[in-house]
């Protein structure tokens, strides 16, 4: 997972400088449009803030940024800790900047809230990519929930795209629900796996196999090479058992090594092929529209919840019902109904 150490020091000092001033929306938006990394980082900090006065400001920025879309590609990358995600992103990202692309790396790590920083936050990761002028790396926002982290990351994507980043890599850990969340915000979803001793298909979550547009068997080097090839065959066979995706794409299985820089450009070619096919058959646009609609619906749900949770009458009624449930005076379902009835009365 990207960590704070990934941000170059000159950007950090500029961020500190900017923090001291109350910057106008115009300055922030202009800076983003000019691709100023420090301003982009500052704007992301603003949208990650939970202060109500920052909310409106962040929204105006996002709105302005939405008016400057670019032909970006959003790629989700997942895999268990240790599978080699950051090593892969470093090499993959460098290869892309070498092709003249601007690459932004964002992360969704819901555990960062618990550990106050990414689980791997102490390690310096993606050092080379972080120094690349055409790369922007942002650690996972620390939100109170996965939903909060997801919202902030989605909004950060919009800002990065307005800043001219044409490839957005969203890294996530292969635990819990974070993969589903990242899948819902990207155009292509890549699963990194390690080859084992013939037990590849065990312990793999079915849902992830269905979400993946490709599986890359990582660390296919040295003694691992033979095992990786075997794993490739096994996964290909398994993936063929799934019905083809609606967009006509059959998920691919490849192997790669970040250390030896092998298979990396092949993975990019495969993703580019996927994107070009999906742009032609209309599924690229369709998928983004579906994602936007879902994003809207989720936001409404979240904000409705927030709206009520802040109300005095909600809090009081909830406490009363909780006590009654604890004392077995009322069934949980009836307590919930009573709470909702109380809310409705307040709204009349
Ligand atoms: P992450 O936790 O998924 O981000 O994994 P890292 O990128 O931090 O890598 C975990 C370990 O695997 C590190 O010790 C890396 O040096 C090693 N590693 C990463 N990629 C490769 C690779 O392609 N080949 C080999 N042999 N080791 C690798």
mmCIF file of N, CA, C and O in Angstrom, residues 13-14 35-36 38 56 81 101 109 123 129-130 149 164 169 212 214 231 246 252 256 264 276 290 292 301 305 330 347:
data_model
loop_
_atom_site.group_PDB
_atom_site.id
_atom_site.type_symbol
_atom_site.label_atom_id
_atom_site.label_comp_id
_atom_site.label_asym_id
_atom_site.label_seq_id
_atom_site.Cartn_x
_atom_site.Cartn_y
_atom_site.Cartn_z
ATOM 1 N N UNK A 13 7.044 19.734 1.376
ATOM 2 C CA UNK A 13 7.247 21.082 1.903
ATOM 3 C C UNK A 13 6.281 22.061 1.243
ATOM 4 O O UNK A 13 5.793 22.983 1.880
ATOM 5 N N UNK A 14 5.975 21.844 -0.033
ATOM 6 C CA UNK A 14 5.024 22.745 -0.693
ATOM 7 C C UNK A 14 3.627 22.553 -0.086
ATOM 8 O O UNK A 14 2.893 23.515 0.115
ATOM 9 N N UNK A 35 -1.732 20.591 -13.597
ATOM 10 C CA UNK A 35 -1.015 19.371 -13.220
ATOM 11 C C UNK A 35 -0.047 19.572 -12.063
ATOM 12 O O UNK A 35 0.913 18.809 -11.907
ATOM 13 N N UNK A 36 -0.274 20.600 -11.239
ATOM 14 C CA UNK A 36 0.596 20.866 -10.088
ATOM 15 C C UNK A 36 0.346 19.809 -9.004
ATOM 16 O O UNK A 36 -0.734 19.753 -8.410
ATOM 17 N N UNK A 38 1.542 19.363 -5.947
ATOM 18 C CA UNK A 38 1.330 19.811 -4.559
ATOM 19 C C UNK A 38 -0.105 20.313 -4.377
ATOM 20 O O UNK A 38 -0.748 20.043 -3.364
ATOM 21 N N UNK A 56 -18.234 21.762 1.197
ATOM 22 C CA UNK A 56 -18.740 22.564 0.075
ATOM 23 C C UNK A 56 -17.603 22.919 -0.884
ATOM 24 O O UNK A 56 -17.758 22.860 -2.099
ATOM 25 N N UNK A 81 -1.518 -9.314 0.954
ATOM 26 C CA UNK A 81 -0.247 -8.665 1.324
ATOM 27 C C UNK A 81 0.926 -9.614 1.041
ATOM 28 O O UNK A 81 0.826 -10.799 1.338
ATOM 29 N N UNK A 101 2.963 8.131 -20.599
ATOM 30 C CA UNK A 101 1.703 8.257 -19.850
ATOM 31 C C UNK A 101 1.956 8.951 -18.521
ATOM 32 O O UNK A 101 3.057 8.871 -17.967
ATOM 33 N N UNK A 109 -7.348 1.077 1.448
ATOM 34 C CA UNK A 109 -6.920 0.180 2.514
ATOM 35 C C UNK A 109 -7.736 0.484 3.762
ATOM 36 O O UNK A 109 -7.361 1.353 4.546
ATOM 37 N N UNK A 123 7.089 0.643 5.557
ATOM 38 C CA UNK A 123 8.042 0.304 4.500
ATOM 39 C C UNK A 123 8.056 1.416 3.450
ATOM 40 O O UNK A 123 7.034 1.967 3.112
ATOM 41 N N UNK A 129 9.174 5.116 -8.567
ATOM 42 C CA UNK A 129 7.993 5.699 -9.211
ATOM 43 C C UNK A 129 7.631 7.029 -8.551
ATOM 44 O O UNK A 129 7.240 7.986 -9.225
ATOM 45 N N UNK A 130 7.789 7.081 -7.218
ATOM 46 C CA UNK A 130 7.435 8.301 -6.485
ATOM 47 C C UNK A 130 8.258 9.500 -6.966
ATOM 48 O O UNK A 130 7.794 10.630 -6.922
ATOM 49 N N UNK A 149 -13.821 5.594 2.834
ATOM 50 C CA UNK A 149 -12.548 5.489 2.109
ATOM 51 C C UNK A 149 -12.831 5.419 0.605
ATOM 52 O O UNK A 149 -12.179 6.072 -0.204
ATOM 53 N N UNK A 164 -4.645 15.607 -15.469
ATOM 54 C CA UNK A 164 -3.988 15.071 -16.655
ATOM 55 C C UNK A 164 -3.432 13.663 -16.516
ATOM 56 O O UNK A 164 -2.730 13.181 -17.407
ATOM 57 N N UNK A 169 -4.125 3.927 -11.227
ATOM 58 C CA UNK A 169 -4.012 2.593 -10.635
ATOM 59 C C UNK A 169 -4.576 2.654 -9.223
ATOM 60 O O UNK A 169 -4.170 3.502 -8.430
ATOM 61 N N UNK A 212 -12.399 -10.577 -11.604
ATOM 62 C CA UNK A 212 -11.115 -10.333 -12.275
ATOM 63 C C UNK A 212 -11.255 -10.334 -13.797
ATOM 64 O O UNK A 212 -11.897 -11.205 -14.370
ATOM 65 N N UNK A 214 -8.352 -10.156 -15.398
ATOM 66 C CA UNK A 214 -7.141 -10.930 -15.646
ATOM 67 C C UNK A 214 -6.520 -11.336 -14.317
ATOM 68 O O UNK A 214 -6.673 -10.645 -13.309
ATOM 69 N N UNK A 231 0.554 -23.008 -12.664
ATOM 70 C CA UNK A 231 -0.562 -22.244 -12.095
ATOM 71 C C UNK A 231 -1.342 -21.538 -13.197
ATOM 72 O O UNK A 231 -2.568 -21.473 -13.169
ATOM 73 N N UNK A 246 -20.451 -10.160 -19.876
ATOM 74 C CA UNK A 246 -21.427 -9.488 -20.730
ATOM 75 C C UNK A 246 -20.743 -8.730 -21.879
ATOM 76 O O UNK A 246 -21.288 -8.621 -22.979
ATOM 77 N N UNK A 252 -8.150 -13.240 -18.800
ATOM 78 C CA UNK A 252 -6.860 -13.807 -19.223
ATOM 79 C C UNK A 252 -6.026 -14.198 -18.000
ATOM 80 O O UNK A 252 -6.176 -13.609 -16.934
ATOM 81 N N UNK A 256 4.112 -13.013 -14.523
ATOM 82 C CA UNK A 256 5.031 -11.881 -14.615
ATOM 83 C C UNK A 256 6.034 -11.900 -13.461
ATOM 84 O O UNK A 256 5.845 -12.621 -12.477
ATOM 85 N N UNK A 264 5.547 -7.753 -17.927
ATOM 86 C CA UNK A 264 4.906 -6.496 -17.498
ATOM 87 C C UNK A 264 4.292 -5.769 -18.701
ATOM 88 O O UNK A 264 3.124 -5.371 -18.671
ATOM 89 N N UNK A 276 -9.604 -1.064 -25.672
ATOM 90 C CA UNK A 276 -9.975 -0.686 -27.043
ATOM 91 C C UNK A 276 -11.211 -1.477 -27.501
ATOM 92 O O UNK A 276 -12.122 -0.911 -28.097
ATOM 93 N N UNK A 290 -23.016 2.901 -15.366
ATOM 94 C CA UNK A 290 -23.578 2.069 -14.292
ATOM 95 C C UNK A 290 -22.874 2.398 -12.976
ATOM 96 O O UNK A 290 -23.495 2.563 -11.936
ATOM 97 N N UNK A 292 -21.404 5.160 -12.135
ATOM 98 C CA UNK A 292 -21.810 6.486 -11.654
ATOM 99 C C UNK A 292 -23.173 6.447 -10.980
ATOM 100 O O UNK A 292 -23.381 7.084 -9.953
ATOM 101 N N UNK A 301 -27.694 6.953 0.085
ATOM 102 C CA UNK A 301 -27.878 6.096 1.267
ATOM 103 C C UNK A 301 -27.009 6.587 2.420
ATOM 104 O O UNK A 301 -27.463 6.726 3.550
ATOM 105 N N UNK A 305 -28.255 8.412 5.956
ATOM 106 C CA UNK A 305 -27.858 7.851 7.250
ATOM 107 C C UNK A 305 -27.210 8.932 8.119
ATOM 108 O O UNK A 305 -27.585 9.128 9.264
ATOM 109 N N UNK A 330 -38.376 -5.521 24.547
ATOM 110 C CA UNK A 330 -38.924 -5.337 23.201
ATOM 111 C C UNK A 330 -38.089 -6.149 22.218
ATOM 112 O O UNK A 330 -36.883 -6.334 22.431
ATOM 113 N N UNK A 347 -40.611 14.214 11.394
ATOM 114 C CA UNK A 347 -40.509 14.819 10.065
ATOM 115 C C UNK A 347 -41.816 15.474 9.623
ATOM 116 O O UNK A 347 -41.830 16.262 8.682
#
